[in-house]
PDB file of C-alpha atoms and ligand atoms in Angstrom:
ATOM      1  CA  MET A   1      25.111  -5.984  10.347  1.00 48.00           C
ATOM      2  CA  SER A   2      21.400  -5.610   8.894  1.00 54.00           C
ATOM      3  CA  ASP A   3      20.642  -1.962   8.085  1.00 68.00           C
ATOM      4  CA  GLU A   4      17.064  -3.265   7.566  1.00 88.00           C
ATOM      5  CA  ILE A   5      14.907  -0.856   8.912  1.00 91.00           C
ATOM      6  CA  GLN A   6      12.343  -1.964  11.484  1.00 93.00           C
ATOM      7  CA  VAL A   7       8.682  -0.532  12.803  1.00 96.00           C
ATOM      8  CA  THR A   8       7.219  -2.824  15.620  1.00 98.00           C
ATOM      9  CA  GLU A   9       3.472  -4.115  15.252  1.00 98.00           C
ATOM     10  CA  GLU A  10       2.074  -1.448  17.580  1.00 98.00           C
ATOM     11  CA  GLU A  11       3.554   1.433  15.476  1.00 98.00           C
ATOM     12  CA  VAL A  12       1.735   0.211  12.579  1.00 98.00           C
ATOM     13  CA  ASP A  13      -1.975  -0.764  14.442  1.00 98.00           C
ATOM     14  CA  ARG A  14      -1.380   3.214  15.826  1.00 98.00           C
ATOM     15  CA  LEU A  15      -1.031   4.745  12.712  1.00 98.00           C
ATOM     16  CA  TYR A  16      -3.640   2.518  10.584  1.00 98.00           C
ATOM     17  CA  LYS A  17      -6.063   3.417  13.574  1.00 98.00           C
ATOM     18  CA  LYS A  18      -5.201   7.149  13.081  1.00 97.00           C
ATOM     19  CA  LEU A  19      -5.709   7.102   9.073  1.00 97.00           C
ATOM     20  CA  TYR A  20      -8.910   5.321   9.432  1.00 97.00           C
ATOM     21  CA  ARG A  21     -10.401   7.797  11.617  1.00 95.00           C
ATOM     22  CA  GLU A  22      -9.041  10.474   9.559  1.00 93.00           C
ATOM     23  CA  ALA A  23     -10.037   8.810   6.484  1.00 93.00           C
ATOM     24  CA  GLU A  24     -13.844   8.309   7.878  1.00 92.00           C
ATOM     25  CA  ALA A  25     -13.882  11.754   9.212  1.00 90.00           C
ATOM     26  CA  GLY A  26     -12.612  13.227   5.779  1.00 86.00           C
ATOM     27  CA  GLY A  27     -14.924  11.495   3.920  1.00 88.00           C
ATOM     28  CA  TYR A  28     -12.395   9.128   2.452  1.00 92.00           C
ATOM     29  CA  HIS A  29     -12.137   5.386   3.358  1.00 95.00           C
ATOM     30  CA  LEU A  30      -9.329   2.741   3.618  1.00 97.00           C
ATOM     31  CA  ASN A  31      -9.395  -0.513   1.853  1.00 97.00           C
ATOM     32  CA  PRO A  32     -11.319  -2.897   3.806  1.00 96.00           C
ATOM     33  CA  ASP A  33      -8.540  -5.697   3.367  1.00 96.00           C
ATOM     34  CA  VAL A  34      -7.057  -4.919   6.763  1.00 97.00           C
ATOM     35  CA  GLU A  35      -3.881  -7.202   5.942  1.00 98.00           C
ATOM     36  CA  GLN A  36      -3.007  -5.203   2.942  1.00 97.00           C
ATOM     37  CA  THR A  37      -3.884  -1.889   4.755  1.00 98.00           C
ATOM     38  CA  LYS A  38      -1.523  -2.651   7.335  1.00 98.00           C
ATOM     39  CA  ASP A  39       1.374  -3.604   5.035  1.00 98.00           C
ATOM     40  CA  LEU A  40       1.183  -0.052   3.307  1.00 98.00           C
ATOM     41  CA  VAL A  41       0.894   1.556   6.327  1.00 98.00           C
ATOM     42  CA  ARG A  42       3.860  -0.558   7.168  1.00 98.00           C
ATOM     43  CA  GLY A  43       6.014   0.786   4.082  1.00 98.00           C
ATOM     44  CA  ILE A  44       5.028   4.595   5.096  1.00 98.00           C
ATOM     45  CA  LEU A  45       6.388   4.211   8.302  1.00 98.00           C
ATOM     46  CA  VAL A  46       9.428   2.438   6.973  1.00 98.00           C
ATOM     47  CA  ASN A  47       9.760   5.777   4.508  1.00 98.00           C
ATOM     48  CA  GLU A  48       9.209   7.734   7.280  1.00 98.00           C
ATOM     49  CA  LYS A  49      12.139   6.244   9.006  1.00 97.00           C
ATOM     50  CA  ARG A  50      14.301   6.099   6.260  1.00 97.00           C
ATOM     51  CA  TYR A  51      13.925   9.644   4.168  1.00 97.00           C
ATOM     52  CA  GLY A  52      12.161  11.401   7.033  1.00 97.00           C
ATOM     53  CA  TYR A  53       8.774  11.763   5.169  1.00 97.00           C
ATOM     54  CA  TRP A  54       5.543   9.471   4.514  1.00 97.00           C
ATOM     55  CA  ASN A  55       6.933   9.100   0.695  1.00 98.00           C
ATOM     56  CA  CYS A  56       4.084   6.718  -1.270  1.00 98.00           C
ATOM     57  CA  PRO A  57       4.545   3.155  -0.249  1.00 98.00           C
ATOM     58  CA  CYS A  58       4.235   2.231  -3.869  1.00 97.00           C
ATOM     59  CA  ARG A  59       6.455   4.373  -5.166  1.00 97.00           C
ATOM     60  CA  LEU A  60      10.421   5.059  -5.106  1.00 96.00           C
ATOM     61  CA  SER A  61      11.381   7.996  -3.371  1.00 96.00           C
ATOM     62  CA  SER A  62      14.400  10.470  -4.627  1.00 95.00           C
ATOM     63  CA  GLY A  63      15.400  11.090  -1.150  1.00 95.00           C
ATOM     64  CA  ILE A  64      14.958  14.276  -1.892  1.00 95.00           C
ATOM     65  CA  LYS A  65      11.426  15.627  -0.181  1.00 95.00           C
ATOM     66  CA  GLN A  66      11.368  19.182  -2.470  1.00 91.00           C
ATOM     67  CA  ASP A  67      11.130  16.398  -5.347  1.00 92.00           C
ATOM     68  CA  ASP A  68       8.714  14.328  -3.594  1.00 95.00           C
ATOM     69  CA  LEU A  69       6.247  16.420  -2.336  1.00 94.00           C
ATOM     70  CA  ASP A  70       3.480  15.407  -4.375  1.00 95.00           C
ATOM     71  CA  ILE A  71       3.579  11.664  -3.537  1.00 97.00           C
ATOM     72  CA  ILE A  72       3.829  12.032   0.656  1.00 97.00           C
ATOM     73  CA  CYS A  73       0.598  10.318   1.509  1.00 97.00           C
ATOM     74  CA  PRO A  74      -1.884  11.411   0.655  1.00 95.00           C
ATOM     75  CA  CYS A  75      -0.429  11.975  -2.853  1.00 95.00           C
ATOM     76  CA  ASP A  76      -1.639  14.543  -5.092  1.00 94.00           C
ATOM     77  CA  TYR A  77      -2.952  12.057  -6.994  1.00 95.00           C
ATOM     78  CA  ARG A  78      -5.324  10.418  -4.679  1.00 95.00           C
ATOM     79  CA  ASP A  79      -8.579  12.283  -4.985  1.00 93.00           C
ATOM     80  CA  PRO A  80      -8.180  12.360  -8.975  1.00 93.00           C
ATOM     81  CA  ASP A  81      -7.638   8.432  -8.960  1.00 96.00           C
ATOM     82  CA  LEU A  82     -10.400   7.801  -6.396  1.00 95.00           C
ATOM     83  CA  ASN A  83     -12.724   9.644  -8.568  1.00 93.00           C
ATOM     84  CA  ASP A  84     -11.424   8.044 -11.972  1.00 95.00           C
ATOM     85  CA  TYR A  85     -10.623   4.366 -10.348  1.00 96.00           C
ATOM     86  CA  GLY A  86     -12.234   3.718  -7.161  1.00 96.00           C
ATOM     87  CA  THR A  87      -8.643   3.775  -5.588  1.00 97.00           C
ATOM     88  CA  CYS A  88      -5.626   5.195  -4.780  1.00 97.00           C
ATOM     89  CA  TYR A  89      -2.280   3.868  -7.003  1.00 97.00           C
ATOM     90  CA  CYS A  90      -1.433   1.984  -4.316  1.00 97.00           C
ATOM     91  CA  ALA A  91      -5.006   0.856  -2.878  1.00 97.00           C
ATOM     92  CA  LEU A  92      -4.573   2.150   0.134  1.00 98.00           C
ATOM     93  CA  TYR A  93      -8.056   4.437  -0.048  1.00 97.00           C
ATOM     94  CA  VAL A  94     -10.741   3.068  -1.965  1.00 97.00           C
ATOM     95  CA  SER A  95     -14.031   4.693  -2.779  1.00 95.00           C
ATOM     96  CA  GLN A  96     -17.589   3.984  -1.150  1.00 94.00           C
ATOM     97  CA  ALA A  97     -18.280   1.757  -4.491  1.00 95.00           C
ATOM     98  CA  VAL A  98     -15.538  -0.081  -3.898  1.00 95.00           C
ATOM     99  CA  LEU A  99     -15.942  -0.184  -0.223  1.00 94.00           C
ATOM    100  CA  GLU A 100     -19.606  -1.878  -0.809  1.00 94.00           C
ATOM    101  CA  GLY A 101     -18.593  -3.865  -3.058  1.00 93.00           C
ATOM    102  CA  THR A 102     -20.153  -2.567  -6.370  1.00 95.00           C
ATOM    103  CA  GLN A 103     -16.943  -1.907  -7.839  1.00 94.00           C
ATOM    104  CA  LYS A 104     -13.952  -3.952  -8.204  1.00 93.00           C
ATOM    105  CA  LEU A 105     -10.329  -3.116  -7.468  1.00 92.00           C
ATOM    106  CA  ARG A 106      -8.229  -3.451 -10.697  1.00 90.00           C
ATOM    107  CA  PRO A 107      -4.397  -2.244 -11.313  1.00 91.00           C
ATOM    108  CA  ILE A 108      -4.485   1.513 -12.381  1.00 95.00           C
ATOM    109  CA  PRO A 109      -2.226   3.763 -14.476  1.00 96.00           C
ATOM    110  CA  GLU A 110       0.540   6.083 -12.905  1.00 96.00           C
ATOM    111  CA  ARG A 111      -0.544   9.904 -13.556  1.00 95.00           C
ATOM    112  CA  ARG A 112       2.618  11.318 -11.899  1.00 96.00           C
ATOM    113  CA  LEU A 113       4.923  13.047 -14.607  1.00 94.00           C
ATOM    114  CA  PRO A 114       8.331  12.625 -14.990  1.00 92.00           C
ATOM    115  CA  LEU A 115      10.601  15.226 -12.733  1.00 89.00           C
ATOM    116  CA  GLU A 116      10.648  17.276 -15.590  1.00 88.00           C
ATOM    117  CA  GLU A 117       7.954  18.123 -16.039  1.00 90.00           C
ATOM    118  CA  ARG A 118       6.819  18.324 -12.661  1.00 89.00           C
ATOM    119  CA  GLN A 119       9.595  20.736 -12.238  1.00 85.00           C
ATOM    120  CA  LYS A 120       7.970  22.908 -15.420  1.00 84.00           C
ATOM    121  CA  ALA A 121       4.920  23.025 -13.389  1.00 78.00           C
ATOM    122  CA  TRP A 122       6.058  24.670 -10.297  1.00 75.00           C
ATOM    123  CA  THR A 123       7.304  27.786 -11.885  1.00 70.00           C
ATOM    124  CA  LYS A 124       3.963  28.072 -13.228  1.00 64.00           C
ATOM    125  CA  PRO A 125       1.379  30.290 -10.410  1.00 60.00           C
ATOM    126  CA  ALA A 126      -2.282  27.964 -10.368  1.00 58.00           C
ATOM    127  CA  VAL A 127      -3.978  30.826 -11.327  1.00 58.00           C
ATOM    128  CA  ALA A 128      -2.890  33.531 -13.605  1.00 49.00           C
ATOM    129  CA  GLY A 129      -3.062  36.754 -12.885  1.00 50.00           C
ATOM    130  CA  THR A 130      -3.234  38.728  -8.900  1.00 55.00           C
ATOM    131  CA  SER A 131      -5.588  38.922  -6.537  1.00 59.00           C
ATOM    132  CA  ALA A 132      -7.313  42.003  -4.996  1.00 72.00           C
ATOM    133  CA  LEU A 133      -8.033  39.911  -1.872  1.00 77.00           C
ATOM    134  CA  PRO A 134      -6.155  41.501   1.102  1.00 80.00           C
ATOM    135  CA  TYR A 135      -4.594  37.762   1.800  1.00 84.00           C
ATOM    136  CA  PRO A 136      -3.302  35.280  -0.587  1.00 89.00           C
ATOM    137  CA  VAL A 137      -5.848  32.431  -1.164  1.00 93.00           C
ATOM    138  CA  TRP A 138      -4.293  29.160  -0.470  1.00 93.00           C
ATOM    139  CA  ARG A 139      -4.847  25.849  -1.961  1.00 94.00           C
ATOM    140  CA  CYS A 140      -4.533  22.258  -0.980  1.00 94.00           C
ATOM    141  CA  LYS A 141      -2.856  20.207  -3.472  1.00 92.00           C
ATOM    142  CA  VAL A 142      -3.680  17.334  -2.106  1.00 92.00           C
ATOM    143  CA  CYS A 143      -7.856  17.878  -1.508  1.00 91.00           C
ATOM    144  CA  GLY A 144      -8.185  21.587  -2.883  1.00 91.00           C
ATOM    145  CA  TYR A 145      -9.394  23.215   0.277  1.00 92.00           C
ATOM    146  CA  LEU A 146      -9.253  26.425  -0.054  1.00 94.00           C
ATOM    147  CA  CYS A 147      -8.504  29.179   2.754  1.00 92.00           C
ATOM    148  CA  ALA A 148      -7.604  33.326   2.629  1.00 89.00           C
ATOM    149  CA  ARG A 149      -4.661  34.073   4.926  1.00 86.00           C
ATOM    150  CA  ASP A 150      -1.067  35.306   5.739  1.00 85.00           C
ATOM    151  CA  GLU A 151       0.013  31.250   5.970  1.00 88.00           C
ATOM    152  CA  PRO A 152      -1.508  27.937   4.859  1.00 89.00           C
ATOM    153  CA  PRO A 153      -2.520  26.196   7.847  1.00 88.00           C
ATOM    154  CA  GLU A 154       0.112  23.432   9.617  1.00 86.00           C
ATOM    155  CA  VAL A 155      -2.389  20.906   8.857  1.00 88.00           C
ATOM    156  CA  CYS A 156      -5.131  20.518   5.891  1.00 91.00           C
ATOM    157  CA  PRO A 157      -8.558  20.280   7.828  1.00 88.00           C
ATOM    158  CA  VAL A 158     -10.230  18.489   5.403  1.00 88.00           C
ATOM    159  CA  CYS A 159      -7.497  15.736   4.560  1.00 88.00           C
ATOM    160  CA  LYS A 160      -4.328  16.811   7.211  1.00 87.00           C
ATOM    161  CA  ALA A 161      -1.654  16.901   4.516  1.00 89.00           C
ATOM    162  CA  LYS A 162       0.695  19.202   6.121  1.00 89.00           C
ATOM    163  CA  LYS A 163       1.251  22.849   5.477  1.00 90.00           C
ATOM    164  CA  ASP A 164       3.860  22.004   2.988  1.00 91.00           C
ATOM    165  CA  ARG A 165       1.121  20.533   0.427  1.00 91.00           C
ATOM    166  CA  PHE A 166      -0.662  24.079  -0.048  1.00 93.00           C
ATOM    167  CA  GLU A 167       0.310  26.357  -3.449  1.00 92.00           C
ATOM    168  CA  VAL A 168      -0.647  30.021  -3.521  1.00 91.00           C
ATOM    169  CA  PHE A 169      -3.806  29.893  -5.260  1.00 90.00           C
ATOM    170  CA  MET A 170      -4.271  33.433  -6.269  1.00 83.00           C
TER     171      MET A 170
HETATM  172  S1  SF4 B   1      -2.653   8.122  -1.355  1.00 75.44           S
HETATM  173 FE1  SF4 B   1      -1.392   8.150  -2.913  1.00 75.44          FE
HETATM  174  S2  SF4 B   1       1.110   8.297  -1.405  1.00 75.44           S
HETATM  175 FE2  SF4 B   1      -0.997   7.422  -0.298  1.00 75.44          FE
HETATM  176  S3  SF4 B   1      -0.732   5.417  -0.550  1.00 75.44           S
HETATM  177 FE3  SF4 B   1      -2.426   6.301  -2.236  1.00 75.44          FE
HETATM  178  S4  SF4 B   1      -0.906   6.122  -3.587  1.00 75.44           S
HETATM  179 FE4  SF4 B   1       0.640   6.053  -1.896  1.00 75.44          FE
END
């Protein structure tokens, strides 16, 4: 019996449309190559079924969510890669210039650090010192959105990353 994970075209279409809507509403753009983009969406869905989270379709999963938080789509590296190269690592998201054809897509380097180096960064606060504010300030690690409240929001209002992608900023 095959243990291959099945994803239907309806599931792919549904998620593709959702990501497209959310990207455009948040100032991002999906790759206009719909076939390639849907392949990546399919990869996200397979990873969701296999691991329980949206592991990046171009990166190996550890199978441990805590170790892979930075590569849950949209990953922590999307925005810096869009700024520097006009595309995220997988080319699921592209810049306005790539969308308009004035910048070409090309392979980009992996900026994710090895696990040991990432683990060292987890123990450091984002900003040194303590805050006199009545609430902690939370920072979305995906897009940098900041908010001051008891708990981070369930979903980032800008990039739609989930609550577990927030860190205490100050
Ligand atoms: S945004 Fe990050 S996690 Fe999502 S497809 Fe692109 S590189 Fe992978």
